[in-house]
Amino acid sequence: MTTVKVTFLPDNVTVEAETGEPLLDVAKRGSVFIPTGCLMGSCHACEVELDDGTPICACISSVPSGIEELTINLYSDPVW
């Protein structure tokens, strides 16, 4: 497996992760809180943004292969 450096913004927390590892597990290991709801990607409570602005649901996403670094932008939704 390949190691990927995952950085969570805005707190600038960096965690080493394996490709294919669930993003929620990586965040938890770095003491980064990502709110969750349904854990199936339907409610979007866990939605985060990749560095290029692409929104993803952290509960159903994992660390992709073929990259060395991944930046995740956390933002809070006042509804949750």
PDB file of N, CA and C in Angstrom, residues 1-36:
ATOM      1  N   MET A   1       0.831  -1.195   0.000  1.00  0.00           N
ATOM      2  CA  MET A   1       0.000   0.000   0.000  1.00  0.00           C
ATOM      3  C   MET A   1       0.869   1.249   0.000  1.00  0.00           C
ATOM      4  N   THR A   2       0.310   2.271  -0.579  1.00  0.00           N
ATOM      5  CA  THR A   2       1.015   3.538  -0.663  1.00  0.00           C
ATOM      6  C   THR A   2       0.523   4.475   0.433  1.00  0.00           C
ATOM      7  N   THR A   3       1.453   5.240   0.994  1.00  0.00           N
ATOM      8  CA  THR A   3       1.103   6.206   2.021  1.00  0.00           C
ATOM      9  C   THR A   3       0.782   7.547   1.375  1.00  0.00           C
ATOM     10  N   VAL A   4      -0.290   8.170   1.850  1.00  0.00           N
ATOM     11  CA  VAL A   4      -0.730   9.471   1.356  1.00  0.00           C
ATOM     12  C   VAL A   4      -0.789  10.430   2.536  1.00  0.00           C
ATOM     13  N   LYS A   5      -0.299  11.651   2.334  1.00  0.00           N
ATOM     14  CA  LYS A   5      -0.357  12.670   3.367  1.00  0.00           C
ATOM     15  C   LYS A   5      -1.693  13.402   3.218  1.00  0.00           C
ATOM     16  N   VAL A   6      -2.585  13.251   4.205  1.00  0.00           N
ATOM     17  CA  VAL A   6      -3.905  13.873   4.174  1.00  0.00           C
ATOM     18  C   VAL A   6      -3.903  15.064   5.125  1.00  0.00           C
ATOM     19  N   THR A   7      -4.217  16.253   4.587  1.00  0.00           N
ATOM     20  CA  THR A   7      -4.257  17.472   5.393  1.00  0.00           C
ATOM     21  C   THR A   7      -5.690  17.960   5.501  1.00  0.00           C
ATOM     22  N   PHE A   8      -6.120  18.183   6.732  1.00  0.00           N
ATOM     23  CA  PHE A   8      -7.467  18.687   7.000  1.00  0.00           C
ATOM     24  C   PHE A   8      -7.390  20.177   7.321  1.00  0.00           C
ATOM     25  N   LEU A   9      -8.091  20.992   6.529  1.00  0.00           N
ATOM     26  CA  LEU A   9      -8.162  22.429   6.751  1.00  0.00           C
ATOM     27  C   LEU A   9      -9.519  22.747   7.372  1.00  0.00           C
ATOM     28  N   PRO A  10      -9.702  23.801   8.122  1.00  0.00           N
ATOM     29  CA  PRO A  10      -8.798  24.941   8.290  1.00  0.00           C
ATOM     30  C   PRO A  10      -7.769  24.764   9.405  1.00  0.00           C
ATOM     31  N   ASP A  11      -7.813  23.661  10.158  1.00  0.00           N
ATOM     32  CA  ASP A  11      -6.906  23.498  11.300  1.00  0.00           C
ATOM     33  C   ASP A  11      -5.511  23.027  10.924  1.00  0.00           C
ATOM     34  N   ASN A  12      -5.304  22.692   9.649  1.00  0.00           N
ATOM     35  CA  ASN A  12      -3.998  22.277   9.149  1.00  0.00           C
ATOM     36  C   ASN A  12      -3.449  21.054   9.888  1.00  0.00           C
ATOM     37  N   VAL A  13      -4.300  20.035  10.064  1.00  0.00           N
ATOM     38  CA  VAL A  13      -3.909  18.781  10.698  1.00  0.00           C
ATOM     39  C   VAL A  13      -3.538  17.799   9.590  1.00  0.00           C
ATOM     40  N   THR A  14      -2.335  17.239   9.667  1.00  0.00           N
ATOM     41  CA  THR A  14      -1.879  16.299   8.652  1.00  0.00           C
ATOM     42  C   THR A  14      -1.743  14.909   9.252  1.00  0.00           C
ATOM     43  N   VAL A  15      -2.277  13.924   8.526  1.00  0.00           N
ATOM     44  CA  VAL A  15      -2.276  12.537   8.981  1.00  0.00           C
ATOM     45  C   VAL A  15      -1.770  11.661   7.844  1.00  0.00           C
ATOM     46  N   GLU A  16      -0.893  10.709   8.160  1.00  0.00           N
ATOM     47  CA  GLU A  16      -0.450   9.734   7.164  1.00  0.00           C
ATOM     48  C   GLU A  16      -1.537   8.670   7.029  1.00  0.00           C
ATOM     49  N   ALA A  17      -1.883   8.333   5.797  1.00  0.00           N
ATOM     50  CA  ALA A  17      -2.956   7.366   5.561  1.00  0.00           C
ATOM     51  C   ALA A  17      -2.555   6.404   4.455  1.00  0.00           C
ATOM     52  N   GLU A  18      -3.215   5.282   4.427  1.00  0.00           N
ATOM     53  CA  GLU A  18      -3.007   4.288   3.372  1.00  0.00           C
ATOM     54  C   GLU A  18      -4.054   4.496   2.281  1.00  0.00           C
ATOM     55  N   THR A  19      -3.690   4.215   1.033  1.00  0.00           N
ATOM     56  CA  THR A  19      -4.685   4.289  -0.029  1.00  0.00           C
ATOM     57  C   THR A  19      -5.801   3.294   0.277  1.00  0.00           C
ATOM     58  N   GLY A  20      -7.032   3.726   0.036  1.00  0.00           N
ATOM     59  CA  GLY A  20      -8.182   2.885   0.308  1.00  0.00           C
ATOM     60  C   GLY A  20      -8.729   3.004   1.717  1.00  0.00           C
ATOM     61  N   GLU A  21      -8.015   3.697   2.594  1.00  0.00           N
ATOM     62  CA  GLU A  21      -8.483   3.859   3.973  1.00  0.00           C
ATOM     63  C   GLU A  21      -9.664   4.837   4.012  1.00  0.00           C
ATOM     64  N   PRO A  22     -10.726   4.515   4.749  1.00  0.00           N
ATOM     65  CA  PRO A  22     -11.883   5.417   4.830  1.00  0.00           C
ATOM     66  C   PRO A  22     -11.491   6.783   5.408  1.00  0.00           C
ATOM     67  N   LEU A  23     -12.009   7.858   4.811  1.00  0.00           N
ATOM     68  CA  LEU A  23     -11.662   9.204   5.268  1.00  0.00           C
ATOM     69  C   LEU A  23     -12.082   9.456   6.713  1.00  0.00           C
ATOM     70  N   LEU A  24     -13.206   8.894   7.131  1.00  0.00           N
ATOM     71  CA  LEU A  24     -13.620   9.094   8.525  1.00  0.00           C
ATOM     72  C   LEU A  24     -12.622   8.491   9.500  1.00  0.00           C
ATOM     73  N   ASP A  25     -12.017   7.357   9.140  1.00  0.00           N
ATOM     74  CA  ASP A  25     -11.006   6.733   9.999  1.00  0.00           C
ATOM     75  C   ASP A  25      -9.749   7.599  10.075  1.00  0.00           C
ATOM     76  N   VAL A  26      -9.361   8.158   8.934  1.00  0.00           N
ATOM     77  CA  VAL A  26      -8.177   9.022   8.890  1.00  0.00           C
ATOM     78  C   VAL A  26      -8.412  10.260   9.752  1.00  0.00           C
ATOM     79  N   ALA A  27      -9.590  10.869   9.608  1.00  0.00           N
ATOM     80  CA  ALA A  27      -9.922  12.057  10.387  1.00  0.00           C
ATOM     81  C   ALA A  27      -9.917  11.746  11.889  1.00  0.00           C
ATOM     82  N   LYS A  28     -10.524  10.634  12.262  1.00  0.00           N
ATOM     83  CA  LYS A  28     -10.592  10.247  13.672  1.00  0.00           C
ATOM     84  C   LYS A  28      -9.193  10.060  14.255  1.00  0.00           C
ATOM     85  N   ARG A  29      -8.304   9.431  13.491  1.00  0.00           N
ATOM     86  CA  ARG A  29      -6.938   9.210  13.953  1.00  0.00           C
ATOM     87  C   ARG A  29      -6.213  10.534  14.198  1.00  0.00           C
ATOM     88  N   GLY A  30      -6.574  11.561  13.435  1.00  0.00           N
ATOM     89  CA  GLY A  30      -5.967  12.878  13.609  1.00  0.00           C
ATOM     90  C   GLY A  30      -6.743  13.779  14.551  1.00  0.00           C
ATOM     91  N   SER A  31      -7.736  13.217  15.251  1.00  0.00           N
ATOM     92  CA  SER A  31      -8.609  13.975  16.163  1.00  0.00           C
ATOM     93  C   SER A  31      -9.340  15.099  15.441  1.00  0.00           C
ATOM     94  N   VAL A  32      -9.698  14.855  14.189  1.00  0.00           N
ATOM     95  CA  VAL A  32     -10.465  15.806  13.389  1.00  0.00           C
ATOM     96  C   VAL A  32     -11.912  15.318  13.374  1.00  0.00           C
ATOM     97  N   PHE A  33     -12.832  16.182  13.793  1.00  0.00           N
ATOM     98  CA  PHE A  33     -14.235  15.811  13.866  1.00  0.00           C
ATOM     99  C   PHE A  33     -14.944  16.140  12.554  1.00  0.00           C
ATOM    100  N   ILE A  34     -15.537  15.126  11.942  1.00  0.00           N
ATOM    101  CA  ILE A  34     -16.397  15.309  10.775  1.00  0.00           C
ATOM    102  C   ILE A  34     -17.773  14.803  11.192  1.00  0.00           C
ATOM    103  N   PRO A  35     -18.785  15.682  11.199  1.00  0.00           N
ATOM    104  CA  PRO A  35     -20.118  15.239  11.603  1.00  0.00           C
ATOM    105  C   PRO A  35     -20.668  14.207  10.632  1.00  0.00           C
ATOM    106  N   THR A  36     -21.457  13.291  11.146  1.00  0.00           N
ATOM    107  CA  THR A  36     -22.064  12.275  10.292  1.00  0.00           C
ATOM    108  C   THR A  36     -23.553  12.187  10.588  1.00  0.00           C
TER     109      THR A  36
END
